[in-house]
Coordinates of C-alpha atoms in Angstrom, one line a residue:
M1 CA 0.0 0.0 0.0
T2 CA 1.4 3.4 -1.0
K3 CA 1.9 6.0 1.7
S4 CA 1.6 9.7 1.6
L5 CA 4.9 11.4 2.3
Y6 CA 5.8 14.8 3.6
A7 CA 9.5 15.4 3.4
I8 CA 11.2 18.4 5.1
G9 CA 14.5 19.1 3.3
G10 CA 15.1 18.2 -0.3
G11 CA 18.8 17.4 -0.4
Q12 CA 20.6 14.6 -2.2
M13 CA 19.7 11.9 0.4
V14 CA 16.0 12.8 0.5
E15 CA 16.0 12.8 -3.3
A16 CA 17.5 9.4 -3.4
I17 CA 15.0 8.0 -0.9
I18 CA 12.1 9.6 -2.9
R19 CA 13.4 8.3 -6.2
A20 CA 13.7 4.7 -4.9
S21 CA 10.4 4.8 -3.1
L22 CA 8.6 6.1 -6.2
K23 CA 10.2 3.4 -8.3
N24 CA 9.1 0.7 -5.8
Q25 CA 5.6 2.2 -5.5
A26 CA 5.9 2.7 -1.7
I27 CA 4.8 6.3 -2.3
S28 CA 3.2 8.0 -5.2
A29 CA 4.1 11.4 -6.8
D30 CA 0.6 12.9 -6.3
T31 CA 0.7 12.3 -2.5
T32 CA 4.3 13.3 -2.0
Q33 CA 5.2 16.8 -0.7
V34 CA 8.7 18.2 -0.3
V35 CA 9.9 21.3 1.4
D36 CA 13.3 22.9 0.6
I37 CA 14.5 26.5 1.2
S38 CA 16.0 26.7 -2.3
S39 CA 13.5 27.7 -5.1
N40 CA 15.8 26.1 -7.7
R41 CA 15.8 22.8 -5.8
V42 CA 12.0 22.9 -5.5
R43 CA 11.7 23.5 -9.2
Y44 CA 14.1 20.6 -9.9
L45 CA 12.2 18.2 -7.7
E46 CA 8.9 19.1 -9.2
E47 CA 10.2 18.7 -12.8
S48 CA 12.1 15.5 -12.1
Y49 CA 9.6 13.6 -10.0
H50 CA 6.3 15.4 -10.4
V51 CA 5.9 15.8 -6.7
T52 CA 4.5 18.8 -4.9
A53 CA 7.3 21.0 -3.6
D54 CA 7.4 24.3 -1.7
T55 CA 9.9 26.6 -0.1
E56 CA 7.9 26.9 3.1
F57 CA 7.1 24.3 5.8
R58 CA 3.4 24.1 6.4
P59 CA 2.3 22.2 9.5
E60 CA -1.2 21.9 8.2
A61 CA 0.1 19.8 5.4
L62 CA 0.9 17.0 7.9
E63 CA -2.8 16.2 8.0
T64 CA -2.6 14.2 4.8
A65 CA 0.7 12.6 5.4
D66 CA 1.2 9.0 6.5
V67 CA 4.9 9.5 7.2
V68 CA 7.0 12.6 7.8
L69 CA 10.7 12.5 6.7
L70 CA 12.9 15.1 8.4
G71 CA 16.0 15.5 6.2
V72 CA 17.4 18.9 7.0
R73 CA 21.0 19.5 7.9
P74 CA 22.1 19.4 11.6
Q75 CA 23.1 23.0 11.4
D76 CA 19.6 24.1 10.3
D77 CA 16.9 25.0 12.7
W78 CA 15.6 21.5 13.0
S79 CA 14.5 22.0 16.6
E80 CA 12.0 24.7 15.6
I81 CA 10.7 22.5 12.8
A82 CA 10.3 19.6 15.3
K83 CA 8.5 22.0 17.7
Q84 CA 6.0 22.9 15.0
I85 CA 5.5 19.2 14.1
G86 CA 4.8 18.4 17.8
A87 CA 2.4 21.4 18.1
S88 CA 0.3 20.1 15.3
G89 CA -1.0 17.4 17.6
L90 CA -1.1 14.9 14.7
K91 CA 1.6 12.5 15.8
K92 CA 2.4 11.2 12.4
P93 CA 5.4 8.8 12.4
L94 CA 8.5 11.1 12.1
I95 CA 11.6 9.6 10.4
S96 CA 14.8 11.6 11.0
I97 CA 17.9 11.4 8.9
I98 CA 19.6 14.3 10.6
A99 CA 23.2 13.3 11.3
G100 CA 24.2 13.4 15.0
V101 CA 20.8 14.4 16.3
T102 CA 19.5 11.8 18.9
I103 CA 16.1 10.5 19.5
K104 CA 16.2 12.2 23.0
Q105 CA 17.0 15.5 21.4
L106 CA 14.2 15.2 18.9
E107 CA 11.7 14.2 21.7
Q108 CA 12.7 17.2 23.7
A109 CA 12.3 19.5 20.6
L110 CA 8.9 18.1 19.8
E111 CA 7.6 18.9 23.3
T112 CA 4.9 16.3 22.8
P113 CA 4.9 13.1 24.9
D114 CA 4.7 9.7 23.2
Y115 CA 5.5 11.0 19.7
P116 CA 6.5 8.1 17.3
L117 CA 10.1 8.7 16.2
V118 CA 12.4 6.7 14.0
R119 CA 16.0 7.7 13.6
I120 CA 17.6 6.2 10.5
I121 CA 21.0 6.2 8.8
P122 CA 20.2 5.5 5.2
N123 CA 22.7 3.9 2.8
T124 CA 23.6 5.7 -0.4
L125 CA 22.9 2.5 -2.5
T126 CA 19.2 3.3 -2.6
D127 CA 18.9 2.9 -6.4
T128 CA 20.3 -0.6 -6.3
G129 CA 18.1 -2.2 -3.7
F130 CA 21.3 -3.2 -1.8
G131 CA 22.8 -1.7 1.3
V132 CA 21.3 -1.7 4.8
T133 CA 19.6 1.2 6.6
G134 CA 20.1 1.3 10.3
A135 CA 16.8 2.2 12.1
A136 CA 16.3 3.0 15.8
L137 CA 12.7 3.4 17.1
N138 CA 11.6 5.2 20.2
A139 CA 9.1 3.6 22.6
A140 CA 6.1 5.2 20.8
A141 CA 7.0 4.2 17.3
K142 CA 5.7 1.0 15.6
Q143 CA 7.8 -0.9 13.1
A144 CA 4.7 -1.8 11.1
D145 CA 4.0 1.9 10.4
V146 CA 7.4 2.6 8.7
D147 CA 8.7 -0.8 7.6
E148 CA 7.3 -0.9 4.0
F149 CA 8.5 2.6 3.4
L150 CA 12.0 2.0 4.8
K151 CA 12.3 -1.2 2.8
S152 CA 11.5 0.6 -0.5
F153 CA 15.0 2.1 -0.6
G154 CA 17.0 -0.9 0.7
K155 CA 17.2 -3.4 3.4
V156 CA 16.6 -2.4 7.0
D157 CA 18.2 -3.5 10.3
Y158 CA 16.3 -2.4 13.4
I159 CA 19.0 -1.6 15.9
P160 CA 19.4 0.1 19.4
E161 CA 20.3 3.7 18.9
E162 CA 23.7 3.0 20.6
Q163 CA 24.7 1.3 17.3
I164 CA 23.9 4.2 15.1
D165 CA 27.5 5.5 15.0
I166 CA 28.9 2.1 14.3
Y167 CA 26.4 1.8 11.4
T168 CA 27.4 5.1 10.0
G169 CA 31.1 4.4 10.0
Y170 CA 30.8 0.8 8.9
A171 CA 27.6 0.1 6.9
I172 CA 26.8 3.6 5.5
A173 CA 30.4 4.4 4.6
G174 CA 30.7 0.8 3.3
P175 CA 30.5 1.7 -0.4
N176 CA 33.6 3.9 0.1
Y177 CA 35.7 0.9 1.1
V178 CA 34.4 -1.1 -1.9
Y179 CA 35.0 1.7 -4.3
N180 CA 38.6 2.0 -3.1
F181 CA 39.2 -1.7 -3.4
Y182 CA 37.7 -1.6 -6.9
L183 CA 39.9 1.2 -7.9
A184 CA 43.0 -0.5 -6.6
L185 CA 42.1 -3.7 -8.3
T186 CA 41.5 -2.1 -11.7
N187 CA 44.7 -0.1 -11.4
A188 CA 46.5 -3.4 -10.8
G189 CA 45.0 -4.8 -13.9
V190 CA 46.2 -1.9 -16.0
L191 CA 49.6 -2.1 -14.3
G192 CA 49.8 -5.7 -15.3
G193 CA 49.0 -4.9 -19.0
L194 CA 45.2 -4.9 -19.4
S195 CA 43.3 -2.1 -20.9
R196 CA 41.3 0.1 -18.5
K197 CA 38.1 -1.3 -20.1
Q198 CA 39.2 -4.9 -19.6
A199 CA 40.3 -4.2 -16.0
N200 CA 37.0 -2.5 -15.1
Q201 CA 34.9 -5.3 -16.5
I202 CA 36.9 -8.1 -14.9
A203 CA 36.9 -6.3 -11.5
R204 CA 33.1 -5.8 -11.5
E205 CA 32.6 -9.4 -12.5
N206 CA 34.8 -10.6 -9.7
L207 CA 33.3 -8.3 -7.1
Q208 CA 29.7 -9.4 -8.0
G209 CA 30.6 -13.1 -8.4
A210 CA 32.6 -13.3 -5.2
A211 CA 29.8 -11.7 -3.2
K212 CA 27.3 -14.1 -4.8
M213 CA 29.5 -17.1 -3.9
L214 CA 29.5 -16.0 -0.3
E215 CA 25.7 -15.8 -0.4
I216 CA 24.9 -19.0 -2.2
T217 CA 27.5 -21.3 -0.6
G218 CA 27.3 -20.0 2.9
K219 CA 31.0 -20.8 3.2
H220 CA 33.5 -18.9 5.2
P221 CA 35.8 -16.8 3.1
Y222 CA 38.8 -18.9 4.2
E223 CA 37.0 -22.0 2.7
L224 CA 36.6 -20.2 -0.6
L225 CA 40.2 -19.0 -0.5
D226 CA 41.3 -22.6 -0.1
I227 CA 39.4 -23.5 -3.3
N228 CA 41.4 -20.8 -5.2
N229 CA 44.8 -21.3 -3.5
S230 CA 46.3 -24.5 -4.7
A231 CA 49.8 -25.5 -3.3
G232 CA 52.6 -23.4 -4.8
G233 CA 50.1 -21.8 -7.2
V234 CA 49.1 -18.3 -8.4
G235 CA 46.4 -17.7 -5.8
I236 CA 48.5 -18.6 -2.7
T237 CA 51.4 -16.4 -4.1
A238 CA 49.0 -13.4 -4.3
Q239 CA 47.6 -14.3 -0.8
H240 CA 51.1 -14.2 0.6
E241 CA 51.6 -10.6 -0.6
L242 CA 48.3 -9.5 0.8
D243 CA 49.1 -11.1 4.2
A244 CA 52.4 -9.4 4.2
S245 CA 50.9 -6.0 3.5
D246 CA 48.8 -3.6 5.6
F247 CA 45.7 -4.3 3.5
A248 CA 43.5 -5.8 6.3
A249 CA 44.7 -3.4 8.9
G250 CA 44.2 -0.4 6.6
V251 CA 40.5 -1.3 6.0
Q252 CA 39.9 -2.0 9.7
N253 CA 41.6 1.3 10.7
A254 CA 39.5 3.2 8.2
V255 CA 36.3 1.8 9.6
L256 CA 37.3 2.6 13.2
A257 CA 38.3 6.1 12.2
A258 CA 35.0 6.6 10.5
I259 CA 33.1 5.4 13.6
R260 CA 35.2 7.8 15.8
R261 CA 34.5 10.7 13.4
T262 CA 30.8 10.0 13.5
T263 CA 30.8 10.2 17.3
E264 CA 32.7 13.5 17.2
L265 CA 30.3 15.0 14.7
G266 CA 27.4 14.0 16.9
K267 CA 29.0 16.0 19.7
G268 CA 29.5 19.0 17.5
E269 CA 33.3 18.6 17.4

């Protein structure tokens, strides 16, 4: 069943969510409203997705919404917007993607007890159907009210809010690590003598195929490595070089650094 959406903030992430949700028919253009302070952005969203867009937040418009998406920047006056949402008395499920703003902060800003709140960290892979969105619900929120909408732009993992920073640094930044590996692998192919076109195609096939092998076999990566690494062969020789490098530690350190930075940003540092 399609839902009526009122989105406050029309930035890149909100646009990606709307685009995927429209494609998967979780929402419809004629019942989707978007607010953004930029008139150029409003015009672009209207022309691109045929939704209703405006430069002014109108609390009365919440009346027809099934779900409210709060997608403004943390430096914007989100607390005043939340206060107006709470004052409407409508208690429509509010989904926040504001980085670093906690459920407790939102509850305080709403000034309304038992308001259903969902804090999410959406993945940028919305157009692919892959990626996992981390979602934390407050005591008043019901998973059934938001589940279909959230799943329209990827998979969803309902988590305690304490894991949001981990999700941001690991799951949400996850494509970055893959893009970097892909780039290193394609450059290696070119270095070895392949054309860029050949290297790109082979790397994509290997990435997709290896991920599918993990999925369909259920085997541990070490088991699959054993299949490829015969005694004294090519695979084990390459494995030795990887083991002797900082490859694994580099990835792990990047993830931990991203998690730390997420926590810092949440504190306004």
